[in-house]
Short mmCIF file of C-alpha atoms in Angstrom, two decimals:
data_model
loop_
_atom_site.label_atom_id
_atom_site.label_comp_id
_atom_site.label_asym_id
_atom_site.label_seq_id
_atom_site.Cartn_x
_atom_site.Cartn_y
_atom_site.Cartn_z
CA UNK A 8 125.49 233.33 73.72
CA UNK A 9 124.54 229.99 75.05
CA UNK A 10 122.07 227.68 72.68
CA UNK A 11 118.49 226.91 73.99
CA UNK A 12 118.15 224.29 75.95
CA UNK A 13 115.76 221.25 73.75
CA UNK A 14 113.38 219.30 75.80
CA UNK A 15 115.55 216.20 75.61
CA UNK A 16 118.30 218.16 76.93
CA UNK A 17 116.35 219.55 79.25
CA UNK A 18 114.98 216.01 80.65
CA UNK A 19 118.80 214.53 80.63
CA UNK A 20 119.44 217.58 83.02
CA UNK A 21 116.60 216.69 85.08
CA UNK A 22 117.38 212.79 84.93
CA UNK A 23 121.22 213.38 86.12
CA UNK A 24 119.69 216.07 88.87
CA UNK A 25 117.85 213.56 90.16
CA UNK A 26 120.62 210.77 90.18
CA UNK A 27 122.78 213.32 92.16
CA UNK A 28 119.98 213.88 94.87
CA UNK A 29 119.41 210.39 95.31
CA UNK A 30 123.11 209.71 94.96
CA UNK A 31 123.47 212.46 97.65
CA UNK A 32 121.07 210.73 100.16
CA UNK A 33 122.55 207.67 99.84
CA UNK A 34 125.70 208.99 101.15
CA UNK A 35 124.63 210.56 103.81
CA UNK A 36 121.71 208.00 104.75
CA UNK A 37 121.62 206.02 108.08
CA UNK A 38 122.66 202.36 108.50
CA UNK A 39 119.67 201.07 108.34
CA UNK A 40 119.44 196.89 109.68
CA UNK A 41 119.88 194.66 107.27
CA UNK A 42 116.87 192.35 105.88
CA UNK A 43 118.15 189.99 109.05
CA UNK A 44 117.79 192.55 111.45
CA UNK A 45 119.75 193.81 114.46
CA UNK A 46 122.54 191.40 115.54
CA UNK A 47 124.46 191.30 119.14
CA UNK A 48 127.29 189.51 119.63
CA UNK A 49 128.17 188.09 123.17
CA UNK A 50 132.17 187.72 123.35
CA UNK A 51 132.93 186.27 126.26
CA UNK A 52 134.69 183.51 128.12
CA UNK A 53 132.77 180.14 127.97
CA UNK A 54 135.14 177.71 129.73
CA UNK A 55 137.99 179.78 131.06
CA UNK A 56 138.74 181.20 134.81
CA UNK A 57 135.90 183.45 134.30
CA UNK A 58 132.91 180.88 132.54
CA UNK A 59 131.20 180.92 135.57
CA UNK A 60 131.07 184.76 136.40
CA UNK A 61 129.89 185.63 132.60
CA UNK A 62 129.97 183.02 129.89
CA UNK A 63 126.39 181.42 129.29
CA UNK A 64 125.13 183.46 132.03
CA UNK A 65 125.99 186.74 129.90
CA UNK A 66 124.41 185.02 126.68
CA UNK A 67 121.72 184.44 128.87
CA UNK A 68 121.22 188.12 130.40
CA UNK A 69 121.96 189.58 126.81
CA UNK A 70 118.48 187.06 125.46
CA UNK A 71 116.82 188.46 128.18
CA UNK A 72 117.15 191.78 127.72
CA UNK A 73 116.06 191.42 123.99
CA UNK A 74 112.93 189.45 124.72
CA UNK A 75 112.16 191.92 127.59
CA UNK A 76 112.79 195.34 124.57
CA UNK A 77 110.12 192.46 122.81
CA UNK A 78 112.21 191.21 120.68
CA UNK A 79 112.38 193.38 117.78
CA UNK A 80 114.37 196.71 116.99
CA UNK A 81 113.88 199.36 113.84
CA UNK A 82 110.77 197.04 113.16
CA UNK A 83 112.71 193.82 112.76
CA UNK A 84 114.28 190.83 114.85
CA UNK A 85 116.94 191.37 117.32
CA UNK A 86 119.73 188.38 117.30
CA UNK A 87 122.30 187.37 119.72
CA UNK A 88 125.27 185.45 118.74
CA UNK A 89 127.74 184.17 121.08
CA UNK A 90 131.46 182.99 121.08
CA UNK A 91 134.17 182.04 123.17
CA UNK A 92 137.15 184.39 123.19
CA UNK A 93 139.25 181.54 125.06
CA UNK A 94 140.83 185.31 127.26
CA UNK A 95 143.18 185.40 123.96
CA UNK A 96 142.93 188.63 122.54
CA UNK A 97 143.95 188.00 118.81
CA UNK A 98 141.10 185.56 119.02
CA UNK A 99 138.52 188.30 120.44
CA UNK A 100 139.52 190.44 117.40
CA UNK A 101 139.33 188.34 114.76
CA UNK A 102 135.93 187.12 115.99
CA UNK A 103 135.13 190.67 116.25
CA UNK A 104 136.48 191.46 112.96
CA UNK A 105 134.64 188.68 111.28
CA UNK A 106 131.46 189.52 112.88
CA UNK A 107 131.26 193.02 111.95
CA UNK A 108 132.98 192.60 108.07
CA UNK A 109 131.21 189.40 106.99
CA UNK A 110 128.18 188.92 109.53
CA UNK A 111 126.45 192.11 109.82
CA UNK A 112 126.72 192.21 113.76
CA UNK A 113 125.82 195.79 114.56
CA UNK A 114 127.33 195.74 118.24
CA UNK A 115 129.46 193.70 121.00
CA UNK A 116 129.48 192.83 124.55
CA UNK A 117 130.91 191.30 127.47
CA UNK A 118 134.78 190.48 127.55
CA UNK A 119 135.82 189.61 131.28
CA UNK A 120 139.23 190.08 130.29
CA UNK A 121 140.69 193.35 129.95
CA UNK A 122 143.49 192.13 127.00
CA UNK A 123 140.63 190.79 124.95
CA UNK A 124 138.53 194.18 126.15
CA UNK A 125 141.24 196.58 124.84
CA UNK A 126 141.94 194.45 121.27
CA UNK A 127 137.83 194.13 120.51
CA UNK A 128 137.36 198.18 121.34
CA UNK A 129 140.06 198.64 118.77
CA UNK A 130 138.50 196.93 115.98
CA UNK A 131 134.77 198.63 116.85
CA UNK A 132 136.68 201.81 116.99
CA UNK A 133 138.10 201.06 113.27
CA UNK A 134 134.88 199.86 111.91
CA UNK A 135 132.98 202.51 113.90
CA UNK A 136 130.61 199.81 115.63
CA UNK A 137 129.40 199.66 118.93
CA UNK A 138 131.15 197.80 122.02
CA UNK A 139 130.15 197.50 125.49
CA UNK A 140 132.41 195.74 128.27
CA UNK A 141 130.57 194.51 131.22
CA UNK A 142 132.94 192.17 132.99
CA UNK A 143 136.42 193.36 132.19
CA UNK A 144 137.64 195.78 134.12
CA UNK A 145 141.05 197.85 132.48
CA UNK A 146 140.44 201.68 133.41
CA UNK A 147 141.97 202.32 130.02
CA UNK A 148 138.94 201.58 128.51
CA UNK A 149 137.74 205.09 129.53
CA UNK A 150 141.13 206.79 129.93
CA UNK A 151 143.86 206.94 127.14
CA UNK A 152 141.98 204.03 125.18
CA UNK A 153 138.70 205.34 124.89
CA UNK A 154 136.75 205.56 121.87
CA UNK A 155 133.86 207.29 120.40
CA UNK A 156 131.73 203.83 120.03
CA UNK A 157 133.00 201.85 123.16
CA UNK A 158 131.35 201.92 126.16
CA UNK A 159 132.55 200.76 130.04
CA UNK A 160 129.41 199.41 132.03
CA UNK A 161 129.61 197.76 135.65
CA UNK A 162 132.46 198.71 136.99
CA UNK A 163 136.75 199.87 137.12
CA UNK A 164 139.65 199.30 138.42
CA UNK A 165 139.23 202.57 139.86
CA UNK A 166 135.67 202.36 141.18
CA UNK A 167 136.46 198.77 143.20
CA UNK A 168 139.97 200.72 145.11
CA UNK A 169 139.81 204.48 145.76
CA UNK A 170 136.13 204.10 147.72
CA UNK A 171 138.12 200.45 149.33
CA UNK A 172 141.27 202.19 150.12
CA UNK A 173 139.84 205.54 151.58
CA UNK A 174 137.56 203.48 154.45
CA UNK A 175 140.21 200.63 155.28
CA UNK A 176 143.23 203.25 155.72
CA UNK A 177 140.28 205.43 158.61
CA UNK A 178 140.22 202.10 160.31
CA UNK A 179 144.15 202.18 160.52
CA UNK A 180 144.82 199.27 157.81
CA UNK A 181 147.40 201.32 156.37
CA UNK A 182 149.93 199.41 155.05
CA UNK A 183 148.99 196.90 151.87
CA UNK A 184 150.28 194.39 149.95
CA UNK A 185 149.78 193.10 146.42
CA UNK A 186 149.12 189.46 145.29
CA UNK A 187 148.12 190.46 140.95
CA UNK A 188 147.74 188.68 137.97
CA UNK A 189 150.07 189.95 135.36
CA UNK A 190 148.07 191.05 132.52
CA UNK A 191 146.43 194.24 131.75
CA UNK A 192 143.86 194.10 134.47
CA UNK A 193 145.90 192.86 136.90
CA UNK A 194 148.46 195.82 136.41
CA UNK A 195 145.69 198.23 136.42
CA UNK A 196 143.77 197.41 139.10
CA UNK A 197 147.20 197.30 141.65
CA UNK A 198 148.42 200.66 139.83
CA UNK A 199 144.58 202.31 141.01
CA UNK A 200 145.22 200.23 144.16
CA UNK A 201 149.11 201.76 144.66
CA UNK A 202 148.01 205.64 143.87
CA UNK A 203 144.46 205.33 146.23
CA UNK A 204 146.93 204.06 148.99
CA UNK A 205 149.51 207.45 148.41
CA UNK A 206 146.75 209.99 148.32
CA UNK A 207 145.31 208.30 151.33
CA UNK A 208 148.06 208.64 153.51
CA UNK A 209 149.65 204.66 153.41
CA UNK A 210 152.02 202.86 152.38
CA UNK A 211 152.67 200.36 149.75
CA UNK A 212 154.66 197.64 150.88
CA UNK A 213 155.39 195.26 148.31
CA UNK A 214 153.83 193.26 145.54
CA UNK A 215 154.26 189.44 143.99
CA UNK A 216 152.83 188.80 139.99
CA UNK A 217 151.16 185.44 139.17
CA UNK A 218 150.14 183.79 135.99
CA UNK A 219 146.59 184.04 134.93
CA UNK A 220 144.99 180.70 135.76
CA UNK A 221 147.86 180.22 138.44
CA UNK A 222 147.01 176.56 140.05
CA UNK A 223 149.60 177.37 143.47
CA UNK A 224 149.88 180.79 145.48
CA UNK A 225 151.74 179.40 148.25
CA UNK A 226 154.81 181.52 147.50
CA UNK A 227 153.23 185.09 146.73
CA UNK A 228 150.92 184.04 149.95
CA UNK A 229 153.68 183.49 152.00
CA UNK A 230 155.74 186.56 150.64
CA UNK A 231 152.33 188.64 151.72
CA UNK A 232 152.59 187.08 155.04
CA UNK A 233 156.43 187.90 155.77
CA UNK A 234 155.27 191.51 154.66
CA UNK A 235 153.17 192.37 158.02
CA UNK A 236 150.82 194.12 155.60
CA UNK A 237 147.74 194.68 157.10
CA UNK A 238 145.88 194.23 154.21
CA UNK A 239 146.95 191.99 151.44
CA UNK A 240 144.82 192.69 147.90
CA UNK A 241 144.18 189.51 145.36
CA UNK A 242 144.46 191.21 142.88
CA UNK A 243 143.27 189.34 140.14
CA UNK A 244 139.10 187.60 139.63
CA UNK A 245 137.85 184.00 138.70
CA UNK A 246 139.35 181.20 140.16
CA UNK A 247 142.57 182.99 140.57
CA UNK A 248 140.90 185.12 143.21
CA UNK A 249 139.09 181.46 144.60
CA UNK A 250 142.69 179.83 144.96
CA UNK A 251 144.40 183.04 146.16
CA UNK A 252 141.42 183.07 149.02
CA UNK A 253 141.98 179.34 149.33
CA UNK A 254 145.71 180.00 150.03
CA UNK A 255 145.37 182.66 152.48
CA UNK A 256 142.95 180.54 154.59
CA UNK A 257 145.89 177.89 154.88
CA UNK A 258 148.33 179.98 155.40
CA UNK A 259 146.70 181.66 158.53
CA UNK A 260 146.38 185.07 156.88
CA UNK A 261 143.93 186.22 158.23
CA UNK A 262 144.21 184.66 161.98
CA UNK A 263 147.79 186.33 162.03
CA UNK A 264 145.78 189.75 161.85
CA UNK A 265 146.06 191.17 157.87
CA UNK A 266 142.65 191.75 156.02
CA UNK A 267 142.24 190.02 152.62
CA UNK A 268 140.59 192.42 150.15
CA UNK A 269 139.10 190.95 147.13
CA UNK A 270 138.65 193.83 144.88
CA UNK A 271 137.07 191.73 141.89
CA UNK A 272 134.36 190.00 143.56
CA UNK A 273 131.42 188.19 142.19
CA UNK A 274 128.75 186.32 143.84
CA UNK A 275 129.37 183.22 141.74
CA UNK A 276 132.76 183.30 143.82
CA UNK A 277 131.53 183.34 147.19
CA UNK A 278 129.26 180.84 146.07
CA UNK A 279 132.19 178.49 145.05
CA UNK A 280 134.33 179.53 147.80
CA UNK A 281 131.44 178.85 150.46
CA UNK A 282 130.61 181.26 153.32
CA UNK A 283 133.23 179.13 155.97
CA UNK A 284 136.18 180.34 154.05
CA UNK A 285 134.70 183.73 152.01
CA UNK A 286 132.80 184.91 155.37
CA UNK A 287 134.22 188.49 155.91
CA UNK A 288 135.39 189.01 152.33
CA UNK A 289 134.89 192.60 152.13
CA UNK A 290 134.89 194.35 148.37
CA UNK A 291 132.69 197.25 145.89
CA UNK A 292 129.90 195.43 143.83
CA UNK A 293 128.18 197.28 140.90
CA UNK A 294 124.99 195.54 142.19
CA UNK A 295 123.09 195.49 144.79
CA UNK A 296 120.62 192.48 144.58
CA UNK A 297 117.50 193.50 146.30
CA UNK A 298 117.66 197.15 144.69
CA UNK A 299 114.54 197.45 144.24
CA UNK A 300 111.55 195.07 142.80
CA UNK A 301 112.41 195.19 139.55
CA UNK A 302 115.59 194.01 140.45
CA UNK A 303 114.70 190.90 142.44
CA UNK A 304 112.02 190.14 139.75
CA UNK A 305 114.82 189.81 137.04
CA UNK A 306 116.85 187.58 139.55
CA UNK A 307 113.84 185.22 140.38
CA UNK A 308 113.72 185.10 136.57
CA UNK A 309 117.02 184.74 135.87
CA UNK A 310 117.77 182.06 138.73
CA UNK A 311 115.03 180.09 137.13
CA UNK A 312 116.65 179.76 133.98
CA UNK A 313 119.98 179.81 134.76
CA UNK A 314 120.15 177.81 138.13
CA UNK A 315 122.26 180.70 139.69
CA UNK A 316 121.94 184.46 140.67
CA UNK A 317 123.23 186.80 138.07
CA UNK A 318 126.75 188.11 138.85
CA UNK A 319 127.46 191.83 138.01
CA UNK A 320 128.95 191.40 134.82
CA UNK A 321 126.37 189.30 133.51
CA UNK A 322 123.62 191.67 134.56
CA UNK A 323 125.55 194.71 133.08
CA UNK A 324 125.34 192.56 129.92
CA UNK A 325 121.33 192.85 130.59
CA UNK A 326 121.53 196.11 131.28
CA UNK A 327 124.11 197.52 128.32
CA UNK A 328 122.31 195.41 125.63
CA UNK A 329 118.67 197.13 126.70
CA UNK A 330 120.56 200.55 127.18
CA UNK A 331 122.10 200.02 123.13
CA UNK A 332 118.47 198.86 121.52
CA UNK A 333 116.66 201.75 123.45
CA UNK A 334 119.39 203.84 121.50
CA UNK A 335 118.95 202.49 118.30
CA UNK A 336 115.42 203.43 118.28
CA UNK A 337 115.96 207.08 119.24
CA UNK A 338 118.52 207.16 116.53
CA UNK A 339 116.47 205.36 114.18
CA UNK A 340 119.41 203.34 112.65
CA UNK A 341 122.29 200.89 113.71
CA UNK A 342 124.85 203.57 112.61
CA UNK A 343 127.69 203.27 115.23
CA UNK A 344 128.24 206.79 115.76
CA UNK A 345 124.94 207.90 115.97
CA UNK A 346 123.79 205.26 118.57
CA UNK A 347 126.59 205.82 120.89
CA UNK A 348 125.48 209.67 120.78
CA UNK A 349 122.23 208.44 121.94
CA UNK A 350 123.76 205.97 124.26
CA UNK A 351 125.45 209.38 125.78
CA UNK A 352 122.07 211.32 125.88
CA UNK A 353 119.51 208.60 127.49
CA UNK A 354 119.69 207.80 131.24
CA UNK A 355 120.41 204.03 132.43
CA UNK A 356 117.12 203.10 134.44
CA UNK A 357 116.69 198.79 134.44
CA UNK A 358 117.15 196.08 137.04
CA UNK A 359 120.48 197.04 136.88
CA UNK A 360 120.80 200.89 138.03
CA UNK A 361 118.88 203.67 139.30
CA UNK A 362 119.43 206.96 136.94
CA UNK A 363 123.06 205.95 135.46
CA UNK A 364 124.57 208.47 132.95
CA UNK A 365 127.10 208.00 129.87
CA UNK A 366 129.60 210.10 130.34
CA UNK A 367 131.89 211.47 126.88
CA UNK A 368 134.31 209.14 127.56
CA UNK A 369 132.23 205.94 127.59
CA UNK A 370 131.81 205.72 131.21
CA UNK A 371 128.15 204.48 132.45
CA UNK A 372 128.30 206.04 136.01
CA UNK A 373 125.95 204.57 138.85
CA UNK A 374 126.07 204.07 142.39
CA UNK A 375 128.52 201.12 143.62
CA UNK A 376 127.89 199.77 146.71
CA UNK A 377 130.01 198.16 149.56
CA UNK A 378 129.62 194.75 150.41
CA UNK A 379 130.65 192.00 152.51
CA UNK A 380 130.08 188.08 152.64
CA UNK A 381 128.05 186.67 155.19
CA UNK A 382 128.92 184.67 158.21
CA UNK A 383 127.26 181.21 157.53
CA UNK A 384 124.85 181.71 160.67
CA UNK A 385 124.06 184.86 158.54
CA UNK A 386 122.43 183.01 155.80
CA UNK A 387 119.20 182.19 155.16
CA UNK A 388 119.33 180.09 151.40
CA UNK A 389 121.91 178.72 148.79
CA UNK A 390 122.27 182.10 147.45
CA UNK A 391 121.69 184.59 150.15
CA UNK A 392 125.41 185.42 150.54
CA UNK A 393 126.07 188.88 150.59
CA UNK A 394 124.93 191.93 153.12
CA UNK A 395 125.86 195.44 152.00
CA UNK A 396 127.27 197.82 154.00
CA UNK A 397 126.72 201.39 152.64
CA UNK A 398 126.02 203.08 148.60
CA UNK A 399 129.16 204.41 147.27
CA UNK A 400 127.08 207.48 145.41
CA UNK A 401 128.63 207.49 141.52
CA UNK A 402 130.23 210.59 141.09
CA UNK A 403 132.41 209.23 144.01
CA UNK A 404 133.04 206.08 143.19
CA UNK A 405 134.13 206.72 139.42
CA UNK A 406 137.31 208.46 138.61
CA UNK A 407 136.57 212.02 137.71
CA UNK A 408 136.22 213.26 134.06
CA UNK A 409 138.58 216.51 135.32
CA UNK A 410 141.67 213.94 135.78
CA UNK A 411 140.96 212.00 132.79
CA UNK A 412 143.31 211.61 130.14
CA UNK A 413 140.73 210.68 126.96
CA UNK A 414 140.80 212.37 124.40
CA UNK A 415 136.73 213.17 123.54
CA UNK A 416 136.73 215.01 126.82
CA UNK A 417 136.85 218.28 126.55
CA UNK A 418 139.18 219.93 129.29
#
C-alpha cells in the first residue's frame, strides 16, 4: 500500500509536471526570429564573369522585395546581407556556414555558379535552412541533389535546351556542336543539350571544354567551324558567353551558315555585346519584360536605381526572396522545414511569374519564353533589346517530375 501523498509532495509533483510541459513545448516549439529579426543573405558573385548579370543587382532585387513585403516579417525587421562568393565553392560554404552557425541568417540566395550552388545547398540541407538559387543553373539541384530546404527558381539546364533543341532540329539544324565551360554547369547544360539532340532525332557532332573566365576561343571556335555543325552551342554564361560570341563573329561563323545558340542568355549580355554583333542571338529567358504592368513597373523602378534592366537571375532573386517571407508568415516561424512546406503549398504570383508552383523536388515551375535579340533598326532605346518569339508553357519547358531521379518525389 502506497503512503498518502502530503501537500508538499503533492506541489513538487505539480512543480516537475509543469517543468515537463513547458520542457515539452520547448522542444517541439517553432524557430521563432531572433530579437534581430529575419536575416537574408545574398551569395553571389560581385566582381567575377557573372557581377554584372547578378551581383549588386541581386542585392538590389533581394532589398526590393523586402521593402515591397514592407519591410518587416513575424512582426520584426527583415535584413539582407550580402557577400561575394568569388565562384569558389569552399568559399560559398564557409560563408554559408558562418552565416547560419554564428549570424542567425535564416535563408540564402542567388549563386550564379552551379559549383558554389551545389556546396551552399549542402550546408542548408545540414543545418536544415532555407536556400534559393536564382542564377545558377546545375539541373542537379532538383535531380539527385535535391533537398528538402533548397529551392531552384528561374531557370535549368534543362528548361534553356529540350524546348531550344526540339524547334531548331523542325527547321532542319540538326547537327550541333559544343563550345562548354568545364565546370558543373557547363557539363550539365551540354549533357541536357547532348540527350534533347538524341530524342530529337540529331546528331551530336563534337564538343571542345574551356576554362571558366577563358580570355581566347579562337581554337574551340575554329574546331566548331571545321565541324560543319549547323548549330554550334556556347555553352557556358558571363563574359565567357560575350567572348565566345565575340569569337564566332570573327571567325565568320555565322556568315559560313551555322547558328550560334546561346543557351545562358541575359539581357545584361546583349547589352555588352551590342545589337551589331548579338542581333539574331536566339535563346529561352525565364522573363519576359513587358509581362504584364506589374512587371514593367518593377523594371522602371529597378532601372532607376540600378541604371540597368533587371536580368533574370536578379529578378528571380526578387521574386524567391518575396515567395520565402510570404512563407514565413503562413508558417508563422523561420523554421527551415516548415517554410519550405509552405514554400511548396503557396503559388508564385509577382513581377516575376504568372501562377508558378513548387514542385516536391524544389522546382519553381513557370512559363519560359523564347526570345531573340533585336536587329539594331529594331530598337527603339538603350535597353529595348529583346523581342520574344512564343511562351514555352511550364509543364513543357521543365523536366518532368515522372523522369526525375530525387529522392522526395514520390514515384
Amino acid at each position: 500500500m502506497s503512503k498518502p501523498r502530503t501537500l508538499r509532495t503533492l506541489a513538487q509533483s505539480s512543480a516537475l509536471s509543469a517543468l515537463s510541459a513547458l520542457l515539452g513545448l520547448a522542444a517541439t516549439a517553432p524557430a521563432w526570429a531572433d530579437a534581430n529579426g529575419v536575416k537574408i543573405g545574398v551569395i553571389t558573385d560581385m566582381s567575377g564573369s557573372y557581377a554584372d548579370l547578378s551581383g549588386k543587382g541581386s542585392v538590389l532585387a533581394a532589398q526590393m522585395a523586402v521593402e515591397e513585403f514592407g519591410g518587416k516579417a513575424l512582426g520584426k525587421p527583415v535584413t539582407v546581407l550580402s557577400a561575394d562568393h568569388q565562384n569558389k565553392a569552399d568559399i560559398a560554404s564557409s560563408l554559408a556556414r558562418r552565416w547560419f552557425d554564428t549570424d542567425g541568417v535564416d535563408m540564402v540566395i542567388d549563386f550564379p555558379n552551379s559549383s558554389t550552388a551545389l556546396a551552399v545547398q549542402e550546408v542548408a540541407r545540414q543545418k536544415q535552412k532555407i536556400d534559393i538559387v536564382s542564377t545558377g543553373g546545375a539541373m542537379a539541384l532538383t535531380n539527385q541533389n535535391c533537398s528538402p530546404t533548397g529551392f531552384h527558381w528561374a531557370w535549368d539546364t534543362y528548361s534553356v535546351s529540350y524546348p531550344l533543341v526540339r524547334r531548331m532540329i523542325d527547321q532542319g539544324r540538326n547537327s550541333w556542336y559544343y563550345i562548354t565551360v568545364d565546370y558543373a554547369f557547363g557539363q550539365s547544360l551540354e549533357a541536357d543539350f547532348r540527350k534533347a539532340v538524341d530524342v530529337s532525332g540529331g546528331k551530336n557532332v563534337g564538343s571542345t571544354r574551356h576554362p571558366l573566365n577563358a580570355s581566347d576561343f579562337s581554337s574551340p571556335v575554329v574546331a566548331a567551324s571545321a565541324s560543319k555543325a549547323k548549330v554550334v552551342v556556347l555553352a557556358n554564361a558571363g563574359n565567357d558567353m560575350i567572348n565566345g560570341v565575340k569569337a564566332a563573329g570573327e571567325f565568320g561563323l555565322v556568315r559560313a551558315g551555322q547558328t550560334v545558340i546561346t543557351p545562358s542568355t541575359f539581357i545584361t549580355d546583349i547589352k555588352s555585346l551590342g545589337l551589331s554583333t548579338a542581333q539574331g542571338l536566339t535563346y529561352v529567358d525565364p522573363f519576359r519584360l513587358d509581362l504584364d504592368d506589374k512587371s514593367k513597373d518593377f523594371v522602371e523602378r529597378y532601372y532607376k536605381r540600378h541604371k540597368a534592366y533587371p536580368t533574370h537571375g536578379q529578378i528571380g532573386v526578387y521574386s524567391g526572396v518575396l515567395h520565402y517571407l510570404k512563407a514565413v508568415e503562413a508558417a508563422r516561424t523561420v523554421d527551415g522545414l516548415a517554410v519550405a512546406d509552405k514554400m511548396r503549398a503557396l503559388p508564385v504570383n509577382d513581377a516575376f511569374v504568372h501562377n508558378g508552383k513548387v514542385r516536391a523536388d524544389g522546382r519553381m515551375v513557370h512559363d519560359m519564353y523564347l526570345a531573340q535579340a533585336k536587329t539594331p533598326a529594331e530598337s527603339k532605346g538603350a535597353w529595348d533589346l529583346v523581342k520574344y518569339l512564343g511562351t514555352i508553357p511550364g509543364e513543357e519547358a521543365f523536366r518532368p517530375l515522372s523522369a526525375s531521379e530525387c529522392p522526395l518525389v514520390k514515384k
